[in-house]
Amino acid sequence: MGYFLYKGLKKPLIFFGLKDKYIYYAMGSAVGGLVTIAILSSLFGIFGMLIGAAIGGTGIFLSYKTQDSKGLFNKTKNEEELHIMPIKFRNVKFLSKK
């Protein structure tokens, strides 16, 4: 009896180019846009419907842009740190094991 290896288990869910949590952000923006379309179209007619569609489309667009700029995981940027990496050891004492 052997164990099956599922190769795609650790990969994020991808839907129309959106990954993982940004799918839910875009879905929330789309549902919010539909609700805004329903409310504003009843109040202002076709002009309100266009405004609601613009609000929903902007939310979806911003979720794509946020995914591109921030990425899937939280990353901390430490721009004030200085890292010096040595090219190689120049001291012979480090290289010889006597």
Short mmCIF file of N, CA and C in Angstrom, two decimals:
data_model
loop_
_atom_site.label_atom_id
_atom_site.label_comp_id
_atom_site.label_asym_id
_atom_site.label_seq_id
_atom_site.Cartn_x
_atom_site.Cartn_y
_atom_site.Cartn_z
N MET A 1 0.84 -1.18 0.00
CA MET A 1 0.00 0.00 0.00
C MET A 1 0.89 1.24 0.00
N GLY A 2 0.64 2.12 -0.94
CA GLY A 2 1.45 3.33 -1.03
C GLY A 2 0.61 4.57 -0.78
N TYR A 3 1.28 5.66 -0.63
CA TYR A 3 0.61 6.93 -0.41
C TYR A 3 0.66 7.75 -1.70
N PHE A 4 -0.43 8.39 -2.01
CA PHE A 4 -0.48 9.21 -3.20
C PHE A 4 0.12 10.58 -2.90
N LEU A 5 0.83 11.11 -3.86
CA LEU A 5 1.43 12.43 -3.73
C LEU A 5 0.64 13.39 -4.58
N TYR A 6 -0.04 14.33 -3.95
CA TYR A 6 -0.81 15.33 -4.66
C TYR A 6 0.09 16.52 -4.92
N LYS A 7 0.45 16.72 -6.17
CA LYS A 7 1.43 17.74 -6.50
C LYS A 7 0.89 19.16 -6.43
N GLY A 8 -0.41 19.35 -6.57
CA GLY A 8 -0.95 20.70 -6.60
C GLY A 8 -1.50 21.18 -5.29
N LEU A 9 -1.19 20.50 -4.19
CA LEU A 9 -1.79 20.87 -2.91
C LEU A 9 -1.33 22.22 -2.38
N LYS A 10 -0.09 22.56 -2.56
CA LYS A 10 0.43 23.79 -1.98
C LYS A 10 0.37 24.98 -2.93
N LYS A 11 -0.23 24.79 -4.08
CA LYS A 11 -0.35 25.89 -5.03
C LYS A 11 -1.59 26.71 -4.69
N PRO A 12 -1.53 28.03 -4.87
CA PRO A 12 -2.71 28.85 -4.58
C PRO A 12 -3.78 28.68 -5.65
N LEU A 13 -5.01 28.96 -5.27
CA LEU A 13 -6.13 28.91 -6.19
C LEU A 13 -6.04 30.10 -7.14
N ILE A 14 -6.19 29.85 -8.45
CA ILE A 14 -6.08 30.91 -9.45
C ILE A 14 -7.37 30.97 -10.24
N PHE A 15 -7.95 32.17 -10.38
CA PHE A 15 -9.19 32.37 -11.13
C PHE A 15 -9.08 33.68 -11.89
N PHE A 16 -9.04 33.62 -13.21
CA PHE A 16 -8.90 34.79 -14.08
C PHE A 16 -7.67 35.62 -13.73
N GLY A 17 -6.59 34.99 -13.35
CA GLY A 17 -5.36 35.69 -13.03
C GLY A 17 -5.27 36.17 -11.59
N LEU A 18 -6.35 36.06 -10.85
CA LEU A 18 -6.32 36.45 -9.43
C LEU A 18 -5.98 35.23 -8.60
N LYS A 19 -5.22 35.44 -7.55
CA LYS A 19 -4.80 34.33 -6.70
C LYS A 19 -5.37 34.50 -5.30
N ASP A 20 -5.75 33.39 -4.72
CA ASP A 20 -6.11 33.22 -3.33
C ASP A 20 -7.02 34.30 -2.76
N LYS A 21 -6.53 35.17 -1.90
CA LYS A 21 -7.40 36.12 -1.21
C LYS A 21 -7.91 37.22 -2.12
N TYR A 22 -7.21 37.50 -3.22
CA TYR A 22 -7.65 38.56 -4.12
C TYR A 22 -8.87 38.14 -4.93
N ILE A 23 -9.13 36.83 -5.03
CA ILE A 23 -10.37 36.36 -5.65
C ILE A 23 -11.55 36.85 -4.82
N TYR A 24 -11.44 36.73 -3.51
CA TYR A 24 -12.52 37.15 -2.63
C TYR A 24 -12.68 38.67 -2.63
N TYR A 25 -11.59 39.39 -2.73
CA TYR A 25 -11.68 40.85 -2.81
C TYR A 25 -12.42 41.28 -4.08
N ALA A 26 -12.08 40.65 -5.20
CA ALA A 26 -12.74 40.99 -6.46
C ALA A 26 -14.21 40.56 -6.44
N MET A 27 -14.49 39.42 -5.83
CA MET A 27 -15.87 38.96 -5.74
C MET A 27 -16.69 39.91 -4.86
N GLY A 28 -16.12 40.35 -3.78
CA GLY A 28 -16.80 41.33 -2.93
C GLY A 28 -17.04 42.64 -3.65
N SER A 29 -16.07 43.07 -4.46
CA SER A 29 -16.24 44.29 -5.24
C SER A 29 -17.33 44.13 -6.28
N ALA A 30 -17.40 42.95 -6.90
CA ALA A 30 -18.43 42.72 -7.92
C ALA A 30 -19.83 42.69 -7.29
N VAL A 31 -19.97 42.02 -6.15
CA VAL A 31 -21.27 41.97 -5.47
C VAL A 31 -21.64 43.36 -4.94
N GLY A 32 -20.66 44.06 -4.41
CA GLY A 32 -20.92 45.44 -3.95
C GLY A 32 -21.31 46.34 -5.11
N GLY A 33 -20.69 46.13 -6.27
CA GLY A 33 -21.06 46.91 -7.45
C GLY A 33 -22.47 46.61 -7.91
N LEU A 34 -22.87 45.33 -7.85
CA LEU A 34 -24.24 44.97 -8.23
C LEU A 34 -25.27 45.58 -7.29
N VAL A 35 -24.96 45.57 -6.00
CA VAL A 35 -25.87 46.19 -5.02
C VAL A 35 -25.95 47.69 -5.26
N THR A 36 -24.80 48.32 -5.55
CA THR A 36 -24.79 49.76 -5.82
C THR A 36 -25.55 50.08 -7.10
N ILE A 37 -25.41 49.20 -8.10
CA ILE A 37 -26.17 49.40 -9.34
C ILE A 37 -27.67 49.35 -9.04
N ALA A 38 -28.10 48.38 -8.23
CA ALA A 38 -29.53 48.24 -7.92
C ALA A 38 -30.05 49.46 -7.16
N ILE A 39 -29.27 49.94 -6.20
CA ILE A 39 -29.74 51.08 -5.40
C ILE A 39 -29.73 52.37 -6.22
N LEU A 40 -28.61 52.64 -6.89
CA LEU A 40 -28.50 53.91 -7.62
C LEU A 40 -29.37 53.95 -8.87
N SER A 41 -29.62 52.79 -9.48
CA SER A 41 -30.49 52.82 -10.67
C SER A 41 -31.94 53.08 -10.28
N SER A 42 -32.34 52.65 -9.09
CA SER A 42 -33.70 52.96 -8.66
C SER A 42 -33.85 54.44 -8.27
N LEU A 43 -32.74 55.04 -7.84
CA LEU A 43 -32.80 56.45 -7.45
C LEU A 43 -32.59 57.40 -8.63
N PHE A 44 -31.59 57.12 -9.47
CA PHE A 44 -31.19 58.07 -10.51
C PHE A 44 -31.37 57.55 -11.93
N GLY A 45 -31.85 56.31 -12.10
CA GLY A 45 -32.06 55.78 -13.44
C GLY A 45 -30.77 55.27 -14.07
N ILE A 46 -30.63 55.49 -15.38
CA ILE A 46 -29.50 54.95 -16.14
C ILE A 46 -28.18 55.58 -15.69
N PHE A 47 -28.22 56.85 -15.29
CA PHE A 47 -27.00 57.52 -14.82
C PHE A 47 -26.49 56.87 -13.53
N GLY A 48 -27.38 56.52 -12.64
CA GLY A 48 -26.99 55.84 -11.41
C GLY A 48 -26.46 54.46 -11.67
N MET A 49 -27.02 53.79 -12.70
CA MET A 49 -26.53 52.47 -13.04
C MET A 49 -25.10 52.54 -13.55
N LEU A 50 -24.78 53.54 -14.34
CA LEU A 50 -23.42 53.72 -14.83
C LEU A 50 -22.44 54.02 -13.70
N ILE A 51 -22.88 54.82 -12.75
CA ILE A 51 -22.03 55.13 -11.60
C ILE A 51 -21.77 53.87 -10.77
N GLY A 52 -22.80 53.05 -10.55
CA GLY A 52 -22.63 51.80 -9.80
C GLY A 52 -21.72 50.82 -10.51
N ALA A 53 -21.84 50.75 -11.85
CA ALA A 53 -20.96 49.87 -12.62
C ALA A 53 -19.51 50.36 -12.56
N ALA A 54 -19.33 51.67 -12.56
CA ALA A 54 -17.98 52.23 -12.46
C ALA A 54 -17.37 51.92 -11.08
N ILE A 55 -18.19 51.98 -10.04
CA ILE A 55 -17.69 51.68 -8.70
C ILE A 55 -17.28 50.21 -8.59
N GLY A 56 -18.12 49.31 -9.11
CA GLY A 56 -17.78 47.87 -9.07
C GLY A 56 -16.57 47.55 -9.92
N GLY A 57 -16.48 48.14 -11.11
CA GLY A 57 -15.33 47.89 -11.98
C GLY A 57 -14.04 48.43 -11.40
N THR A 58 -14.13 49.57 -10.73
CA THR A 58 -12.94 50.14 -10.08
C THR A 58 -12.45 49.24 -8.96
N GLY A 59 -13.38 48.65 -8.21
CA GLY A 59 -12.98 47.73 -7.13
C GLY A 59 -12.27 46.50 -7.67
N ILE A 60 -12.77 45.95 -8.78
CA ILE A 60 -12.12 44.78 -9.38
C ILE A 60 -10.75 45.16 -9.93
N PHE A 61 -10.67 46.32 -10.58
CA PHE A 61 -9.39 46.79 -11.12
C PHE A 61 -8.38 46.99 -10.00
N LEU A 62 -8.81 47.56 -8.88
CA LEU A 62 -7.89 47.79 -7.76
C LEU A 62 -7.44 46.48 -7.12
N SER A 63 -8.28 45.45 -7.14
CA SER A 63 -7.82 44.17 -6.59
C SER A 63 -6.73 43.56 -7.47
N TYR A 64 -6.82 43.73 -8.80
CA TYR A 64 -5.73 43.29 -9.69
C TYR A 64 -4.46 44.08 -9.43
N LYS A 65 -4.58 45.39 -9.30
CA LYS A 65 -3.40 46.23 -9.07
C LYS A 65 -2.76 45.94 -7.71
N THR A 66 -3.58 45.68 -6.70
CA THR A 66 -3.05 45.38 -5.37
C THR A 66 -2.30 44.06 -5.38
N GLN A 67 -2.83 43.07 -6.11
CA GLN A 67 -2.13 41.80 -6.21
C GLN A 67 -0.79 41.96 -6.90
N ASP A 68 -0.75 42.80 -7.93
CA ASP A 68 0.52 43.00 -8.64
C ASP A 68 1.54 43.74 -7.80
N SER A 69 1.09 44.70 -6.99
CA SER A 69 2.05 45.50 -6.22
C SER A 69 2.45 44.84 -4.91
N LYS A 70 1.50 44.28 -4.16
CA LYS A 70 1.82 43.73 -2.85
C LYS A 70 2.14 42.24 -2.87
N GLY A 71 1.62 41.51 -3.83
CA GLY A 71 1.88 40.08 -3.89
C GLY A 71 0.91 39.29 -3.03
N LEU A 72 1.14 38.00 -2.98
CA LEU A 72 0.22 37.11 -2.29
C LEU A 72 0.47 37.05 -0.79
N PHE A 73 1.69 37.22 -0.37
CA PHE A 73 2.03 37.12 1.04
C PHE A 73 2.52 38.47 1.56
N ASN A 74 2.42 38.66 2.87
CA ASN A 74 2.90 39.90 3.48
C ASN A 74 4.41 39.90 3.50
N LYS A 75 4.98 40.95 2.97
CA LYS A 75 6.43 41.07 2.94
C LYS A 75 6.80 42.38 3.63
N THR A 76 7.80 42.33 4.47
CA THR A 76 8.26 43.56 5.10
C THR A 76 9.48 44.06 4.33
N LYS A 77 9.46 45.32 4.01
CA LYS A 77 10.59 45.93 3.32
C LYS A 77 11.41 46.71 4.32
N ASN A 78 12.65 46.35 4.45
CA ASN A 78 13.57 47.05 5.33
C ASN A 78 14.58 47.78 4.46
N GLU A 79 14.23 48.98 4.07
CA GLU A 79 15.09 49.73 3.17
C GLU A 79 16.24 50.41 3.89
N GLU A 80 16.17 50.49 5.21
CA GLU A 80 17.23 51.18 5.95
C GLU A 80 18.36 50.23 6.36
N GLU A 81 18.18 48.93 6.17
CA GLU A 81 19.22 47.98 6.55
C GLU A 81 20.28 47.90 5.47
N LEU A 82 21.48 47.62 5.90
CA LEU A 82 22.59 47.46 4.98
C LEU A 82 23.17 46.07 5.17
N HIS A 83 23.18 45.28 4.10
CA HIS A 83 23.73 43.93 4.15
C HIS A 83 25.00 43.89 3.32
N ILE A 84 26.08 43.46 3.96
CA ILE A 84 27.36 43.35 3.27
C ILE A 84 27.70 41.87 3.16
N MET A 85 27.79 41.39 1.95
CA MET A 85 28.11 39.99 1.71
C MET A 85 29.56 39.90 1.23
N PRO A 86 30.40 39.11 1.93
CA PRO A 86 31.79 38.98 1.47
C PRO A 86 31.85 38.14 0.20
N ILE A 87 32.74 38.53 -0.69
CA ILE A 87 32.90 37.79 -1.94
C ILE A 87 33.57 36.45 -1.66
N LYS A 88 34.67 36.46 -0.99
CA LYS A 88 35.34 35.23 -0.56
C LYS A 88 36.28 35.58 0.59
N PHE A 89 36.71 34.56 1.30
CA PHE A 89 37.63 34.79 2.39
C PHE A 89 39.01 35.08 1.83
N ARG A 90 39.60 36.14 2.27
CA ARG A 90 40.92 36.51 1.80
C ARG A 90 42.01 36.06 2.78
N ASN A 91 41.62 35.68 3.96
CA ASN A 91 42.59 35.26 4.97
C ASN A 91 42.85 33.77 4.81
N VAL A 92 44.12 33.42 4.78
CA VAL A 92 44.50 32.02 4.57
C VAL A 92 44.20 31.19 5.81
N LYS A 93 44.16 31.78 7.01
CA LYS A 93 43.91 31.05 8.23
C LYS A 93 42.52 30.42 8.23
N PHE A 94 41.57 31.06 7.61
CA PHE A 94 40.22 30.50 7.56
C PHE A 94 40.15 29.29 6.64
N LEU A 95 40.97 29.29 5.61
CA LEU A 95 40.89 28.23 4.62
C LEU A 95 41.63 26.97 5.03
N SER A 96 42.70 27.10 5.78
CA SER A 96 43.48 25.91 6.17
C SER A 96 42.92 25.32 7.46
N LYS A 97 42.81 24.01 7.50
CA LYS A 97 42.30 23.33 8.70
C LYS A 97 43.44 22.57 9.37
N LYS A 98 44.28 23.27 10.12
CA LYS A 98 45.40 22.62 10.80
C LYS A 98 45.15 22.51 12.27
#
